[in-house]
PDB file of C-alpha atoms in Angstrom:
ATOM      1  CA  SER W   1       0.004   0.010   0.031  1.00 85.00           C
ATOM      2  CA  GLN W   2       1.028   3.597  -0.506  1.00 86.00           C
ATOM      3  CA  THR W   3       2.230   5.861   2.276  1.00 92.00           C
ATOM      4  CA  ILE W   4       3.274   9.474   2.382  1.00 96.00           C
ATOM      5  CA  HIS W   5       5.651  10.994   4.844  1.00 96.00           C
ATOM      6  CA  GLN W   6       6.366  14.573   5.760  1.00 97.00           C
ATOM      7  CA  TRP W   7       8.949  16.024   8.037  1.00 95.00           C
ATOM      8  CA  PRO W   8       9.402  17.719  10.258  1.00 96.00           C
ATOM      9  CA  ALA W   9       6.002  17.601  11.969  1.00 95.00           C
ATOM     10  CA  THR W  10       6.498  20.994  13.532  1.00 96.00           C
ATOM     11  CA  LEU W  11       8.985  23.772  12.921  1.00 97.00           C
ATOM     12  CA  VAL W  12       9.609  27.161  14.499  1.00 97.00           C
ATOM     13  CA  GLN W  13      11.888  29.418  12.500  1.00 97.00           C
ATOM     14  CA  PRO W  14      12.967  33.093  12.783  1.00 98.00           C
ATOM     15  CA  VAL W  15      12.150  35.580  10.072  1.00 97.00           C
ATOM     16  CA  GLY W  16      14.820  35.575   7.388  1.00 97.00           C
ATOM     17  CA  SER W  17      15.944  32.029   7.989  1.00 97.00           C
ATOM     18  CA  PRO W  18      15.904  29.332   5.264  1.00 97.00           C
ATOM     19  CA  LEU W  19      13.341  26.562   5.012  1.00 97.00           C
ATOM     20  CA  SER W  20      13.344  22.997   3.736  1.00 97.00           C
ATOM     21  CA  LEU W  21      10.329  20.714   4.080  1.00 97.00           C
ATOM     22  CA  GLU W  22      10.484  17.211   2.727  1.00 97.00           C
ATOM     23  CA  CYS W  23       7.802  14.899   1.425  1.00 98.00           C
ATOM     24  CA  THR W  24       8.255  11.311   0.243  1.00 97.00           C
ATOM     25  CA  VAL W  25       5.856   8.788  -1.112  1.00 97.00           C
ATOM     26  CA  GLU W  26       6.214   5.022  -0.888  1.00 95.00           C
ATOM     27  CA  GLY W  27       4.507   2.230  -2.788  1.00 93.00           C
ATOM     28  CA  THR W  28       3.809   3.970  -6.083  1.00 91.00           C
ATOM     29  CA  SER W  29       5.737   5.137  -9.092  1.00 90.00           C
ATOM     30  CA  ASN W  30       5.584   8.405 -11.032  1.00 93.00           C
ATOM     31  CA  PRO W  31       2.964  10.045  -8.847  1.00 94.00           C
ATOM     32  CA  ASN W  32       1.735  13.572  -9.231  1.00 95.00           C
ATOM     33  CA  LEU W  33       2.867  15.520  -6.165  1.00 96.00           C
ATOM     34  CA  TYR W  34       1.431  18.660  -4.571  1.00 96.00           C
ATOM     35  CA  TRP W  35       2.266  21.225  -1.922  1.00 96.00           C
ATOM     36  CA  TYR W  36      -0.570  23.026  -0.182  1.00 96.00           C
ATOM     37  CA  ARG W  37      -0.659  25.651   2.557  1.00 95.00           C
ATOM     38  CA  GLN W  38      -3.376  26.191   5.080  1.00 91.00           C
ATOM     39  CA  ALA W  39      -3.238  29.481   6.885  1.00 81.00           C
ATOM     40  CA  ALA W  40      -4.949  29.695  10.278  1.00 73.00           C
ATOM     41  CA  GLY W  41      -8.701  29.444   9.894  1.00 69.00           C
ATOM     42  CA  ARG W  42      -8.534  29.347   6.143  1.00 73.00           C
ATOM     43  CA  GLY W  43      -8.921  26.728   3.440  1.00 81.00           C
ATOM     44  CA  LEU W  44      -6.314  25.080   1.262  1.00 91.00           C
ATOM     45  CA  GLN W  45      -4.139  26.967  -1.173  1.00 91.00           C
ATOM     46  CA  LEU W  46      -2.284  25.004  -3.845  1.00 93.00           C
ATOM     47  CA  LEU W  47       1.323  26.214  -3.960  1.00 94.00           C
ATOM     48  CA  PHE W  48       3.069  23.806  -6.365  1.00 95.00           C
ATOM     49  CA  TYR W  49       2.415  20.613  -8.244  1.00 93.00           C
ATOM     50  CA  SER W  50       4.654  18.263 -10.139  1.00 95.00           C
ATOM     51  CA  VAL W  51       3.936  15.632 -12.753  1.00 93.00           C
ATOM     52  CA  GLY W  52       7.513  14.325 -12.946  1.00 94.00           C
ATOM     53  CA  ILE W  53      11.120  14.738 -11.871  1.00 95.00           C
ATOM     54  CA  GLY W  54      12.244  18.309 -12.354  1.00 91.00           C
ATOM     55  CA  GLN W  55       8.795  19.390 -13.527  1.00 94.00           C
ATOM     56  CA  ILE W  56       7.303  21.969 -11.209  1.00 94.00           C
ATOM     57  CA  SER W  57       4.274  24.207 -11.680  1.00 92.00           C
ATOM     58  CA  SER W  58       3.718  27.166  -9.408  1.00 89.00           C
ATOM     59  CA  GLU W  59       0.218  28.302  -8.753  1.00 81.00           C
ATOM     60  CA  VAL W  60       0.837  31.534  -6.911  1.00 79.00           C
ATOM     61  CA  PRO W  61       3.771  33.945  -6.798  1.00 69.00           C
ATOM     62  CA  GLN W  62       5.429  33.753  -3.419  1.00 79.00           C
ATOM     63  CA  ASN W  63       8.502  33.462  -1.306  1.00 88.00           C
ATOM     64  CA  LEU W  64       8.679  29.701  -1.699  1.00 94.00           C
ATOM     65  CA  SER W  65      10.041  27.284  -4.270  1.00 95.00           C
ATOM     66  CA  ALA W  66       9.715  23.542  -4.846  1.00 96.00           C
ATOM     67  CA  SER W  67      11.928  20.854  -6.256  1.00 96.00           C
ATOM     68  CA  ARG W  68      11.489  17.215  -7.213  1.00 97.00           C
ATOM     69  CA  PRO W  69      14.920  15.652  -7.228  1.00 96.00           C
ATOM     70  CA  GLN W  70      13.652  12.076  -7.272  1.00 96.00           C
ATOM     71  CA  ASP W  71      10.475  10.419  -8.477  1.00 96.00           C
ATOM     72  CA  ARG W  72       8.899  10.159  -5.060  1.00 96.00           C
ATOM     73  CA  GLN W  73      10.503  13.108  -3.275  1.00 97.00           C
ATOM     74  CA  PHE W  74       9.125  16.605  -3.162  1.00 98.00           C
ATOM     75  CA  ILE W  75      10.817  19.468  -1.365  1.00 97.00           C
ATOM     76  CA  LEU W  76       9.503  22.886  -0.387  1.00 97.00           C
ATOM     77  CA  SER W  77      12.090  25.555   0.213  1.00 97.00           C
ATOM     78  CA  SER W  78      12.626  29.196   1.005  1.00 96.00           C
ATOM     79  CA  LYS W  79      15.794  31.244   1.168  1.00 96.00           C
ATOM     80  CA  LYS W  80      14.357  33.803   3.631  1.00 96.00           C
ATOM     81  CA  LEU W  81      11.130  33.147   5.538  1.00 96.00           C
ATOM     82  CA  LEU W  82       8.550  35.865   6.079  1.00 95.00           C
ATOM     83  CA  LEU W  83       6.007  36.064   8.916  1.00 94.00           C
ATOM     84  CA  SER W  84       3.309  35.407   6.336  1.00 91.00           C
ATOM     85  CA  ASP W  85       4.847  32.005   5.532  1.00 93.00           C
ATOM     86  CA  SER W  86       3.483  30.629   8.794  1.00 93.00           C
ATOM     87  CA  GLY W  87       0.912  27.955   8.305  1.00 93.00           C
ATOM     88  CA  PHE W  88       0.183  24.251   7.997  1.00 94.00           C
ATOM     89  CA  TYR W  89       1.908  22.748   4.944  1.00 96.00           C
ATOM     90  CA  LEU W  90       0.439  19.689   3.363  1.00 96.00           C
ATOM     91  CA  CYS W  91       1.960  17.407   0.743  1.00 97.00           C
ATOM     92  CA  ALA W  92      -0.296  15.218  -1.380  1.00 97.00           C
ATOM     93  CA  TRP W  93       0.097  12.639  -4.084  1.00 96.00           C
ATOM     94  CA  SER W  94      -2.093  11.169  -6.781  1.00 94.00           C
ATOM     95  CA  VAL W  95      -1.855   8.496  -9.410  1.00 89.00           C
ATOM     96  CA  PRO W  96      -2.144  10.210 -12.825  1.00 84.00           C
ATOM     97  CA  ALA W  97      -5.553   9.139 -14.098  1.00 76.00           C
ATOM     98  CA  GLY W  98      -6.559  11.777 -16.611  1.00 71.00           C
ATOM     99  CA  VAL W  99      -9.241  14.046 -15.263  1.00 68.00           C
ATOM    100  CA  ILE W 100     -10.050  12.253 -12.062  1.00 77.00           C
ATOM    101  CA  ASP W 101      -6.898  12.332  -9.953  1.00 81.00           C
ATOM    102  CA  THR W 102      -7.734  11.492  -6.338  1.00 90.00           C
ATOM    103  CA  GLN W 103      -5.330  13.200  -4.015  1.00 94.00           C
ATOM    104  CA  TYR W 104      -4.039  11.603  -0.815  1.00 95.00           C
ATOM    105  CA  PHE W 105      -2.515  13.783   1.879  1.00 96.00           C
ATOM    106  CA  GLY W 106       0.412  13.539   4.214  1.00 96.00           C
ATOM    107  CA  PRO W 107       0.219  14.396   7.937  1.00 96.00           C
ATOM    108  CA  GLY W 108       1.377  17.961   7.436  1.00 95.00           C
ATOM    109  CA  THR W 109       4.052  20.256   8.831  1.00 96.00           C
ATOM    110  CA  ARG W 110       3.129  23.121  11.194  1.00 95.00           C
ATOM    111  CA  LEU W 111       5.465  26.038  10.441  1.00 96.00           C
ATOM    112  CA  THR W 112       5.618  29.048  12.786  1.00 96.00           C
ATOM    113  CA  VAL W 113       7.728  31.986  11.723  1.00 96.00           C
ATOM    114  CA  LEU W 114       8.615  34.371  14.535  1.00 96.00           C
TER     115      LEU W 114
ATOM    116  CA  ALA B   1     -14.904  30.667 -13.017  1.00 77.00           C
ATOM    117  CA  GLN B   2     -15.604  27.504 -11.124  1.00 84.00           C
ATOM    118  CA  SER B   3     -16.163  27.719  -7.393  1.00 90.00           C
ATOM    119  CA  VAL B   4     -17.202  25.672  -4.368  1.00 94.00           C
ATOM    120  CA  THR B   5     -19.286  27.159  -1.610  1.00 95.00           C
ATOM    121  CA  GLN B   6     -19.690  25.545   1.752  1.00 95.00           C
ATOM    122  CA  LEU B   7     -22.516  27.112   3.734  1.00 93.00           C
ATOM    123  CA  GLY B   8     -21.607  27.629   7.367  1.00 92.00           C
ATOM    124  CA  SER B   9     -18.038  27.820   8.568  1.00 93.00           C
ATOM    125  CA  HIS B  10     -19.209  26.043  11.768  1.00 96.00           C
ATOM    126  CA  VAL B  11     -22.026  23.536  12.183  1.00 98.00           C
ATOM    127  CA  SER B  12     -23.007  22.242  15.641  1.00 98.00           C
ATOM    128  CA  VAL B  13     -25.154  19.149  16.194  1.00 97.00           C
ATOM    129  CA  SER B  14     -25.920  16.962  19.158  1.00 97.00           C
ATOM    130  CA  GLU B  15     -24.507  13.481  19.429  1.00 97.00           C
ATOM    131  CA  GLY B  16     -26.900  11.092  17.741  1.00 97.00           C
ATOM    132  CA  ALA B  17     -28.454  13.816  15.560  1.00 98.00           C
ATOM    133  CA  LEU B  18     -28.392  14.053  11.759  1.00 98.00           C
ATOM    134  CA  VAL B  19     -25.288  15.662  10.268  1.00 98.00           C
ATOM    135  CA  LEU B  20     -25.820  17.808   7.163  1.00 98.00           C
ATOM    136  CA  LEU B  21     -22.919  19.735   5.651  1.00 98.00           C
ATOM    137  CA  ARG B  22     -23.716  21.750   2.633  1.00 98.00           C
ATOM    138  CA  CYS B  23     -21.652  22.093  -0.590  1.00 97.00           C
ATOM    139  CA  ASN B  24     -22.707  23.923  -3.740  1.00 97.00           C
ATOM    140  CA  TYR B  25     -20.480  24.076  -6.831  1.00 95.00           C
ATOM    141  CA  SER B  26     -20.355  25.854 -10.132  1.00 91.00           C
ATOM    142  CA  SER B  27     -19.167  24.044 -13.214  1.00 83.00           C
ATOM    143  CA  SER B  28     -19.777  24.276 -16.921  1.00 75.00           C
ATOM    144  CA  VAL B  29     -19.141  20.569 -17.423  1.00 78.00           C
ATOM    145  CA  PRO B  30     -20.182  17.460 -15.500  1.00 79.00           C
ATOM    146  CA  PRO B  31     -18.262  17.849 -12.259  1.00 88.00           C
ATOM    147  CA  TYR B  32     -16.099  15.474 -10.298  1.00 91.00           C
ATOM    148  CA  LEU B  33     -16.621  16.166  -6.586  1.00 94.00           C
ATOM    149  CA  PHE B  34     -14.868  15.214  -3.403  1.00 96.00           C
ATOM    150  CA  TRP B  35     -15.350  15.409   0.353  1.00 97.00           C
ATOM    151  CA  TYR B  36     -12.357  15.302   2.638  1.00 97.00           C
ATOM    152  CA  VAL B  37     -12.165  15.365   6.446  1.00 97.00           C
ATOM    153  CA  GLN B  38      -9.381  16.877   8.551  1.00 95.00           C
ATOM    154  CA  TYR B  39      -8.932  16.093  12.224  1.00 94.00           C
ATOM    155  CA  PRO B  40      -6.960  18.637  14.294  1.00 90.00           C
ATOM    156  CA  ASN B  41      -3.352  18.936  13.297  1.00 86.00           C
ATOM    157  CA  GLN B  42      -3.641  16.170  10.761  1.00 91.00           C
ATOM    158  CA  GLY B  43      -3.677  15.854   6.995  1.00 93.00           C
ATOM    159  CA  LEU B  44      -6.843  15.458   4.919  1.00 95.00           C
ATOM    160  CA  GLN B  45      -8.466  12.090   4.526  1.00 96.00           C
ATOM    161  CA  LEU B  46     -10.737  11.263   1.565  1.00 96.00           C
ATOM    162  CA  LEU B  47     -14.316  10.612   2.696  1.00 97.00           C
ATOM    163  CA  LEU B  48     -15.931  10.018  -0.687  1.00 96.00           C
ATOM    164  CA  LYS B  49     -15.957  11.136  -4.295  1.00 94.00           C
ATOM    165  CA  TYR B  50     -18.462  11.510  -7.094  1.00 93.00           C
ATOM    166  CA  THR B  51     -17.301  10.552 -10.594  1.00 88.00           C
ATOM    167  CA  SER B  52     -20.562  10.513 -12.539  1.00 80.00           C
ATOM    168  CA  ALA B  53     -21.643   7.009 -11.599  1.00 78.00           C
ATOM    169  CA  ALA B  54     -24.341   6.690  -8.919  1.00 87.00           C
ATOM    170  CA  THR B  55     -25.685   9.999  -7.625  1.00 91.00           C
ATOM    171  CA  LEU B  56     -25.739   8.745  -4.067  1.00 95.00           C
ATOM    172  CA  VAL B  57     -22.162   8.128  -2.957  1.00 95.00           C
ATOM    173  CA  LYS B  58     -21.270   6.200   0.194  1.00 96.00           C
ATOM    174  CA  GLY B  59     -18.051   6.926   1.964  1.00 96.00           C
ATOM    175  CA  ILE B  60     -16.115   5.984   5.079  1.00 95.00           C
ATOM    176  CA  ASN B  61     -17.287   6.412   8.681  1.00 95.00           C
ATOM    177  CA  GLY B  62     -21.003   6.217   7.703  1.00 97.00           C
ATOM    178  CA  PHE B  63     -21.017   9.355   5.583  1.00 98.00           C
ATOM    179  CA  GLU B  64     -22.737   9.697   2.285  1.00 97.00           C
ATOM    180  CA  ALA B  65     -23.316  12.500  -0.241  1.00 98.00           C
ATOM    181  CA  GLU B  66     -25.909  12.991  -2.939  1.00 96.00           C
ATOM    182  CA  PHE B  67     -25.107  14.680  -6.195  1.00 95.00           C
ATOM    183  CA  LYS B  68     -28.035  16.854  -7.377  1.00 94.00           C
ATOM    184  CA  LYS B  69     -27.329  18.434 -10.766  1.00 92.00           C
ATOM    185  CA  SER B  70     -30.438  20.630 -10.711  1.00 92.00           C
ATOM    186  CA  GLU B  71     -29.417  22.189  -7.435  1.00 94.00           C
ATOM    187  CA  THR B  72     -25.640  22.107  -8.170  1.00 94.00           C
ATOM    188  CA  SER B  73     -25.205  20.552  -4.755  1.00 96.00           C
ATOM    189  CA  PHE B  74     -23.224  17.740  -3.148  1.00 97.00           C
ATOM    190  CA  HIS B  75     -24.262  17.808   0.453  1.00 98.00           C
ATOM    191  CA  LEU B  76     -22.662  15.485   2.990  1.00 98.00           C
ATOM    192  CA  THR B  77     -24.861  13.626   5.523  1.00 98.00           C
ATOM    193  CA  LYS B  78     -24.628  11.130   8.304  1.00 98.00           C
ATOM    194  CA  PRO B  79     -27.704   9.788  10.072  1.00 97.00           C
ATOM    195  CA  SER B  80     -26.303   9.823  13.595  1.00 97.00           C
ATOM    196  CA  ALA B  81     -23.393  11.971  14.780  1.00 97.00           C
ATOM    197  CA  HIS B  82     -20.626  10.543  16.940  1.00 97.00           C
ATOM    198  CA  MET B  83     -18.213  12.534  19.080  1.00 97.00           C
ATOM    199  CA  SER B  84     -15.409  11.228  16.840  1.00 96.00           C
ATOM    200  CA  ASP B  85     -16.942  13.046  13.844  1.00 97.00           C
ATOM    201  CA  ALA B  86     -15.770  16.402  15.272  1.00 97.00           C
ATOM    202  CA  ALA B  87     -13.428  17.701  12.523  1.00 97.00           C
ATOM    203  CA  GLU B  88     -13.252  20.092   9.625  1.00 96.00           C
ATOM    204  CA  TYR B  89     -14.794  18.973   6.335  1.00 97.00           C
ATOM    205  CA  PHE B  90     -13.814  20.204   2.916  1.00 96.00           C
ATOM    206  CA  CYS B  91     -15.671  19.914  -0.376  1.00 96.00           C
ATOM    207  CA  ALA B  92     -13.778  20.191  -3.646  1.00 95.00           C
ATOM    208  CA  VAL B  93     -14.394  20.036  -7.402  1.00 93.00           C
ATOM    209  CA  ILE B  94     -11.949  19.318 -10.164  1.00 90.00           C
ATOM    210  CA  SER B  95     -11.274  22.331 -12.305  1.00 87.00           C
ATOM    211  CA  ASP B  96     -12.250  21.853 -15.942  1.00 83.00           C
ATOM    212  CA  SER B  97      -9.385  24.111 -17.082  1.00 83.00           C
ATOM    213  CA  ASN B  98      -6.303  22.716 -15.331  1.00 81.00           C
ATOM    214  CA  TYR B  99      -7.729  19.619 -13.571  1.00 82.00           C
ATOM    215  CA  GLN B 100      -6.611  20.818 -10.174  1.00 87.00           C
ATOM    216  CA  LEU B 101      -8.895  20.756  -7.127  1.00 91.00           C
ATOM    217  CA  ILE B 102     -10.915  23.829  -6.326  1.00 91.00           C
ATOM    218  CA  TRP B 103     -11.572  23.849  -2.612  1.00 93.00           C
ATOM    219  CA  GLY B 104     -14.350  25.097  -0.445  1.00 94.00           C
ATOM    220  CA  ALA B 105     -13.425  27.108   2.673  1.00 93.00           C
ATOM    221  CA  GLY B 106     -14.287  24.222   4.966  1.00 95.00           C
ATOM    222  CA  THR B 107     -16.922  23.587   7.634  1.00 96.00           C
ATOM    223  CA  LYS B 108     -16.014  22.789  11.208  1.00 96.00           C
ATOM    224  CA  LEU B 109     -18.342  20.153  12.648  1.00 98.00           C
ATOM    225  CA  ILE B 110     -18.905  20.460  16.391  1.00 98.00           C
ATOM    226  CA  ILE B 111     -20.589  17.621  18.269  1.00 97.00           C
ATOM    227  CA  LYS B 112     -22.438  18.439  21.504  1.00 97.00           C
ATOM    228  CA  PRO B 113     -22.719  15.728  24.072  1.00 94.00           C
TER     229      PRO B 113
END
């Protein structure tokens, strides 16, 4: 069966520091991968998605970047964190299936920028 | 543009009572619809999905949703609420332009003892 891991689970970082969040998927090959952010009390915002190694689509301009160095690894990064980067970051995966891709989510990373 | 509207940011029901969480969508093509649940400080878990087969979709944990094209709705129901159902519920539709999920703002379900 497929599993998705995210780490760290929680992170407290000062403004201006770098960020690296990692997501890995097991039990499937060539998945679509996604990074979402949930700000406090708000819904989900799609940040990035990837359909293959090195292929990243950005949905909104922001202070963050994403990379996919391996088939089942997705990394979210920032060179300098802002206060507004605080939130709950969720990674998700799906099996490419044309229109109906069902997304499955990881446990999330709670990021607090002080 | 497509959108998903979830009526009520918070819904409170008594334990054992009917749960009804509302979701309305806009789409120019037959939609594909999802309900997810999120427990505190956890990721989202798929409850059920509608993919143009049966209009009444059964999901996990006793939840079901009915697709009503004439009302552009996909409301989530459960006959009898349990304390363990307390969570936030999200409705989503697949975009007909880029095939990404368009999310509702979520509804927090509160269960009163």
